[in-house]
Short mmCIF file of C-alpha atoms in Angstrom, two decimals:
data_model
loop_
_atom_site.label_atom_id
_atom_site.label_comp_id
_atom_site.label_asym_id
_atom_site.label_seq_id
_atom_site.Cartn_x
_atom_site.Cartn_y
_atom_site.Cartn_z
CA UNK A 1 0.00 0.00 0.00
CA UNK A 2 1.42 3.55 -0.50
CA UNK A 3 2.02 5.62 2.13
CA UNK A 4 -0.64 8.08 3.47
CA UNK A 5 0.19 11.49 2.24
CA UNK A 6 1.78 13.81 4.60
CA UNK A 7 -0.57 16.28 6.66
CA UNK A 8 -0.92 18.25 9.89
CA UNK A 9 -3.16 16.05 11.62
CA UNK A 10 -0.78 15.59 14.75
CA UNK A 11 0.52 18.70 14.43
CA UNK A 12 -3.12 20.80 14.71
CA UNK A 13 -4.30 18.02 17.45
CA UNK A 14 -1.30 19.31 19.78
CA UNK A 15 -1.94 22.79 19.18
CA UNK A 16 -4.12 24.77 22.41
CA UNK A 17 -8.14 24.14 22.09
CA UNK A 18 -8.55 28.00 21.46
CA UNK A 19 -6.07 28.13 18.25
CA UNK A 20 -7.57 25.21 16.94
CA UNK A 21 -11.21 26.36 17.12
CA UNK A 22 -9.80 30.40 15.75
CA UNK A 23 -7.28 28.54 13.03
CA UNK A 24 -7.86 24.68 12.97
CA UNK A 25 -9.61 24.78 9.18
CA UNK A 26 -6.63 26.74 7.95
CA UNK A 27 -4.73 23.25 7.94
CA UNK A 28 -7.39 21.58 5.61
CA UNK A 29 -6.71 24.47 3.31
CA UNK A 30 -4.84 23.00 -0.50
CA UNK A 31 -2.05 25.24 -0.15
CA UNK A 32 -1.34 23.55 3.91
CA UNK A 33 -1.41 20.02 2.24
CA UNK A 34 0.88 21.21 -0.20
CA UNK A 35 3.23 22.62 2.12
CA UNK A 36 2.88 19.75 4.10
CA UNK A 37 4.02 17.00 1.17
CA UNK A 38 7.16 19.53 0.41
CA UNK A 39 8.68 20.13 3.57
CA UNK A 40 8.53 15.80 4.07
CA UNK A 41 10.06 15.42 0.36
CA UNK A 42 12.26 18.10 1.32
CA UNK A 43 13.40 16.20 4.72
CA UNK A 44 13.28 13.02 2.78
CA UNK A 45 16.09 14.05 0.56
CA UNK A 46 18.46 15.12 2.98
CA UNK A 47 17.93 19.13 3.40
CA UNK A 48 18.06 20.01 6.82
CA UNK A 49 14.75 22.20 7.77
CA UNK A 50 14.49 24.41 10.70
CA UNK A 51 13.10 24.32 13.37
CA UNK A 52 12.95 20.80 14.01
CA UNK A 53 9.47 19.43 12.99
CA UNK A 54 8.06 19.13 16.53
CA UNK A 55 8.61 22.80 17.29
CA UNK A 56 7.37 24.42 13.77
CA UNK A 57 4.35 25.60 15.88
CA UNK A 58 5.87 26.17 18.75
CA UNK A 59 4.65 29.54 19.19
CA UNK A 60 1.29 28.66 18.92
CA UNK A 61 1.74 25.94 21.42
CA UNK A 62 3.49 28.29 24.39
CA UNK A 63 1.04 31.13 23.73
CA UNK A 64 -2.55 29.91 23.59
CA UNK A 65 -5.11 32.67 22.27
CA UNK A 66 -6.56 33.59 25.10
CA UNK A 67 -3.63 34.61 26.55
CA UNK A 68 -2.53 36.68 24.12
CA UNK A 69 -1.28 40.12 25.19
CA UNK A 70 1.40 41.14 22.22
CA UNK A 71 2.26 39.76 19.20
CA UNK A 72 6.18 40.35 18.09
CA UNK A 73 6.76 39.33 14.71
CA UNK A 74 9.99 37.74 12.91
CA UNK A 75 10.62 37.27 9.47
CA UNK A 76 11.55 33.56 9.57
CA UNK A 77 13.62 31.20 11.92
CA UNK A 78 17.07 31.14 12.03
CA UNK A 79 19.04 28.98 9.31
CA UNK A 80 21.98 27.74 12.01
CA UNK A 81 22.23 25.43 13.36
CA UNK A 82 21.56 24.76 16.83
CA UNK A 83 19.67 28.56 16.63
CA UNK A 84 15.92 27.99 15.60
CA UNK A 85 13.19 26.99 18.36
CA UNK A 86 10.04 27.84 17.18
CA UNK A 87 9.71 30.92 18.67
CA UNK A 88 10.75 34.28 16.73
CA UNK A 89 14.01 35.90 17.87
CA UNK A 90 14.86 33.45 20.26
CA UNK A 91 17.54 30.81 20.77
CA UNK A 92 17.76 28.10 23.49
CA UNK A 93 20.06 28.32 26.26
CA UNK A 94 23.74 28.33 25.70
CA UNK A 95 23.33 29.15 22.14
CA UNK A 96 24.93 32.63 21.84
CA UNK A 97 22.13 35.35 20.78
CA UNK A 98 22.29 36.67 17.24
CA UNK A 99 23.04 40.19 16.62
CA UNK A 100 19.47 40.92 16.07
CA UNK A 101 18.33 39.59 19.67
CA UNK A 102 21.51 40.90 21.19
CA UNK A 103 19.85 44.91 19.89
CA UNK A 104 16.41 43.71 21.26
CA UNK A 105 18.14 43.31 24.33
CA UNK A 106 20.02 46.49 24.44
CA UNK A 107 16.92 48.67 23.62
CA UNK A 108 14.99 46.59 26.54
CA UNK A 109 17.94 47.98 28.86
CA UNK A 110 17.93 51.26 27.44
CA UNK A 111 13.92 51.69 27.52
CA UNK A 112 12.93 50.14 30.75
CA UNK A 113 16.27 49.38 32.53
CA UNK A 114 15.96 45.66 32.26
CA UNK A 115 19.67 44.26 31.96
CA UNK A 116 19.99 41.63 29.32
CA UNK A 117 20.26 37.95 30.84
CA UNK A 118 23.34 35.80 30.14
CA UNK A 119 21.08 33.80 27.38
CA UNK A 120 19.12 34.73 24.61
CA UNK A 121 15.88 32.09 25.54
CA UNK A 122 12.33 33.97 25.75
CA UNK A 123 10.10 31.39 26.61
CA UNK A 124 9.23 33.05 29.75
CA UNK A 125 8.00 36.16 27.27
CA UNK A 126 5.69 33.82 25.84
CA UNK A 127 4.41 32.48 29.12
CA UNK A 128 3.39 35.91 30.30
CA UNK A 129 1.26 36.18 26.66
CA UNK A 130 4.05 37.32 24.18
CA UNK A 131 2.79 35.90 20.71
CA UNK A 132 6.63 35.46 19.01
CA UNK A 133 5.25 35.01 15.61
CA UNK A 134 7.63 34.57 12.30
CA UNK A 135 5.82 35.15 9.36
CA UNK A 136 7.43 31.83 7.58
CA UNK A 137 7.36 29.02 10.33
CA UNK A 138 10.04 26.89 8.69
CA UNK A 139 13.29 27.54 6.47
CA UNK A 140 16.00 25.42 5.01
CA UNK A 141 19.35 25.42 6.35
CA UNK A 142 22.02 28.17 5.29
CA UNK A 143 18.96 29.86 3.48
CA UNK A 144 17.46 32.51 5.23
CA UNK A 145 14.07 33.77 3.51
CA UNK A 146 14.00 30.35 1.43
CA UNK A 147 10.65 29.61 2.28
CA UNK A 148 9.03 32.81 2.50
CA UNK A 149 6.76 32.12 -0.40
CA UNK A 150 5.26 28.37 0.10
CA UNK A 151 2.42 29.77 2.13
CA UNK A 152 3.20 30.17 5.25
CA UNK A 153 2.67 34.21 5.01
CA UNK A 154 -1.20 33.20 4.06
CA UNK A 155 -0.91 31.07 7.62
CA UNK A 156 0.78 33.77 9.88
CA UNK A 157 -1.80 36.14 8.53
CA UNK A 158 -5.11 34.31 9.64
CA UNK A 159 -2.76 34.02 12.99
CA UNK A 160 -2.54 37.66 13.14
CA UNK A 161 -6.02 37.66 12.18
CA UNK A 162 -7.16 35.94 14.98
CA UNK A 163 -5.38 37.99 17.73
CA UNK A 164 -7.19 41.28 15.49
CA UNK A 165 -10.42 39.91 15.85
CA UNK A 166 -10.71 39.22 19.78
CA UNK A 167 -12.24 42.29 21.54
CA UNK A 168 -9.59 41.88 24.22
CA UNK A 169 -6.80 44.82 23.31
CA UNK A 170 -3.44 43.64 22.40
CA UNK A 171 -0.06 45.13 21.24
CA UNK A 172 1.64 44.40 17.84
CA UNK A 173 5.28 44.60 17.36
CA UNK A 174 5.98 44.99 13.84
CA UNK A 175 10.14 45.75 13.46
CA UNK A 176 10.81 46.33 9.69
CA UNK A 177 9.40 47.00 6.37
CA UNK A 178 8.54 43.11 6.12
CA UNK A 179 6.66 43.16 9.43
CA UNK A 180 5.53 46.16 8.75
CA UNK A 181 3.09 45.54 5.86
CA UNK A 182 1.26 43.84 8.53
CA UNK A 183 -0.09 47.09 9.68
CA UNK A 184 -2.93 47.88 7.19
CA UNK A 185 -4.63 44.24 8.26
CA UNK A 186 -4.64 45.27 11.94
CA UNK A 187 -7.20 47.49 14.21
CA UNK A 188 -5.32 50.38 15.53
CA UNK A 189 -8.06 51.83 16.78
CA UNK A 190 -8.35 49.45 19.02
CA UNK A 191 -5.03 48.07 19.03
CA UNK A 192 -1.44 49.27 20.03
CA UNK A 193 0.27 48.89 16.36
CA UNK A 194 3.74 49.53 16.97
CA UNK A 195 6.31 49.64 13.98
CA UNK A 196 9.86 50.85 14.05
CA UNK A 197 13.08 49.85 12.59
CA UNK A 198 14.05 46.23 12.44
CA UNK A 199 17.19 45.47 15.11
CA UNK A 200 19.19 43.88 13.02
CA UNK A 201 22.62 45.47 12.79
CA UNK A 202 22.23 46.96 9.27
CA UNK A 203 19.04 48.61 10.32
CA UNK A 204 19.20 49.00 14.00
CA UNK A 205 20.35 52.46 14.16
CA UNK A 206 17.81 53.61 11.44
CA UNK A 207 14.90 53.43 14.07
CA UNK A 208 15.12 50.60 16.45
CA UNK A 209 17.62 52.35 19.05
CA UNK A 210 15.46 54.64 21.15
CA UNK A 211 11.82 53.34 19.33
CA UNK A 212 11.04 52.40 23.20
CA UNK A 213 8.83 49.44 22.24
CA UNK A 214 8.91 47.51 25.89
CA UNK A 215 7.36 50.27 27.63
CA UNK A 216 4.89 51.58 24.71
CA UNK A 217 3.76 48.13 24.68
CA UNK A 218 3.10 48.18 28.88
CA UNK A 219 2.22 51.51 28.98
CA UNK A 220 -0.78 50.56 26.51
CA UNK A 221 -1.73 47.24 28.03
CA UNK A 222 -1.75 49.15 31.35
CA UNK A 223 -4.00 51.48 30.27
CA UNK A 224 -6.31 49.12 28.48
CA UNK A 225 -6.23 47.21 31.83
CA UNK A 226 -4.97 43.86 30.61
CA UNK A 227 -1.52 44.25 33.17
CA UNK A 228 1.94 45.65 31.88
CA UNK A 229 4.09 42.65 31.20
CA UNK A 230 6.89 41.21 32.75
CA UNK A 231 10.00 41.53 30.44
CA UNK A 232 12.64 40.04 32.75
CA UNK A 233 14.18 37.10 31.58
CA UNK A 234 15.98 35.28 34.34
#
């Protein structure tokens, strides 16, 4: 008998109750199954994909939707190895942090005096209802932006959709011109839609440094009286 055809069956059943009832469909959608039966060919023949399978919804799985409070959006995991965890920006513990993450942590010093940790992990941001969303959810190693165009943009967005659509406020962190064609898709009006300069080190100094997103971000969740978050990171 042939084998069954690759799909997200597992991979939807893990996912928090609330994301599968706001998103679940979105995996029965042609373009899913297709991305499905590539990345397994891909795997099949060798190419190393990151994140590791298990983890390719990994923000979906540490954040659930009702505890969404912000939303900071990546482009696509890191291509190194060792670096990519399912969660954008971050690496695990004792892997150094990338330039990029190294900046986020600067300007989180420099806005709300919050020294950066000795790691570069921010699962405990996601735990206190940080959404850290790439736009692509996989890439192939060595290849940064390689699969920005399989479909995963068309996933991210009903994501991002479904964090719009609660009535609940929440902030969106949108560093750099690829997050920030997000914008015109979200509610400011009743959302905090914060865009600024992306922190890598080509752009960082171009309006990251001194865009004060950390306390923007609790400054409007304070007001909107869902609780300022927590941004250490022990």
């Amino acid at each position: 008998m042939p084998s069954p055809a690759p799909s997200w069956h597992d991979a939807r059943a893990a996912l928090p109750a609330c994301w599968q009832a706001a998103i679940g469909d979105e995996f029965d959608a042609p373009y899913m199954i297709e991305l499905a039966a590539f990345l397994a060919a891909e795997r099949a023949a060798g190419r190393t994909i990151y994140p590791p399978a298990p983890l390719t919804f990994a923000a979906l799985a540490h954040t659930p939707l009702a505890e969404v409070r912000a939303v900071i959006l990546g482009q696509d995991p890191y291509h190194r190895p060792g670096q990519a965890m399912g969660l954008a920006f971050s690496v695990p513990r004792g892997v150094r942090p990338p330039p990029s993450l190294r900046n986020i942590l600067k300007e989180m010093q420099a806005d709300i005096g919050t020294p950066p940790p000795g790691h570069g992990c921010l699962t405990a941001w996601t735990e206190r209802g940080v959404l850290l969303l790439n736009a692509s959810l996989t890439v192939e190693e060595g290849r940064a932006g390689s699969h920005a165009r399989l479909g995963w943009h068309r996933f991210t967005d009903r994501i991002l959709a479904a964090v719009n659509a609660r009535p609940e406020p929440a902030a969106f962190v949108l560093w750099g011109n690829d997050a920030r064609q997000k914008a015109p898709m979200l509610d400011a009006a009743r959302h905090l839609v914060h865009v600024s300069g992306h922190p890598s080190p080509l752009a960082a100094h171009r309006g990251f440094f001194g865009s004060r997103p950390f306390s923007k971000v609790n400054a409007f969740l304070a007001a909107a009286g869902r609780g300022a978050i927590d941004w250490r990171l022990d």
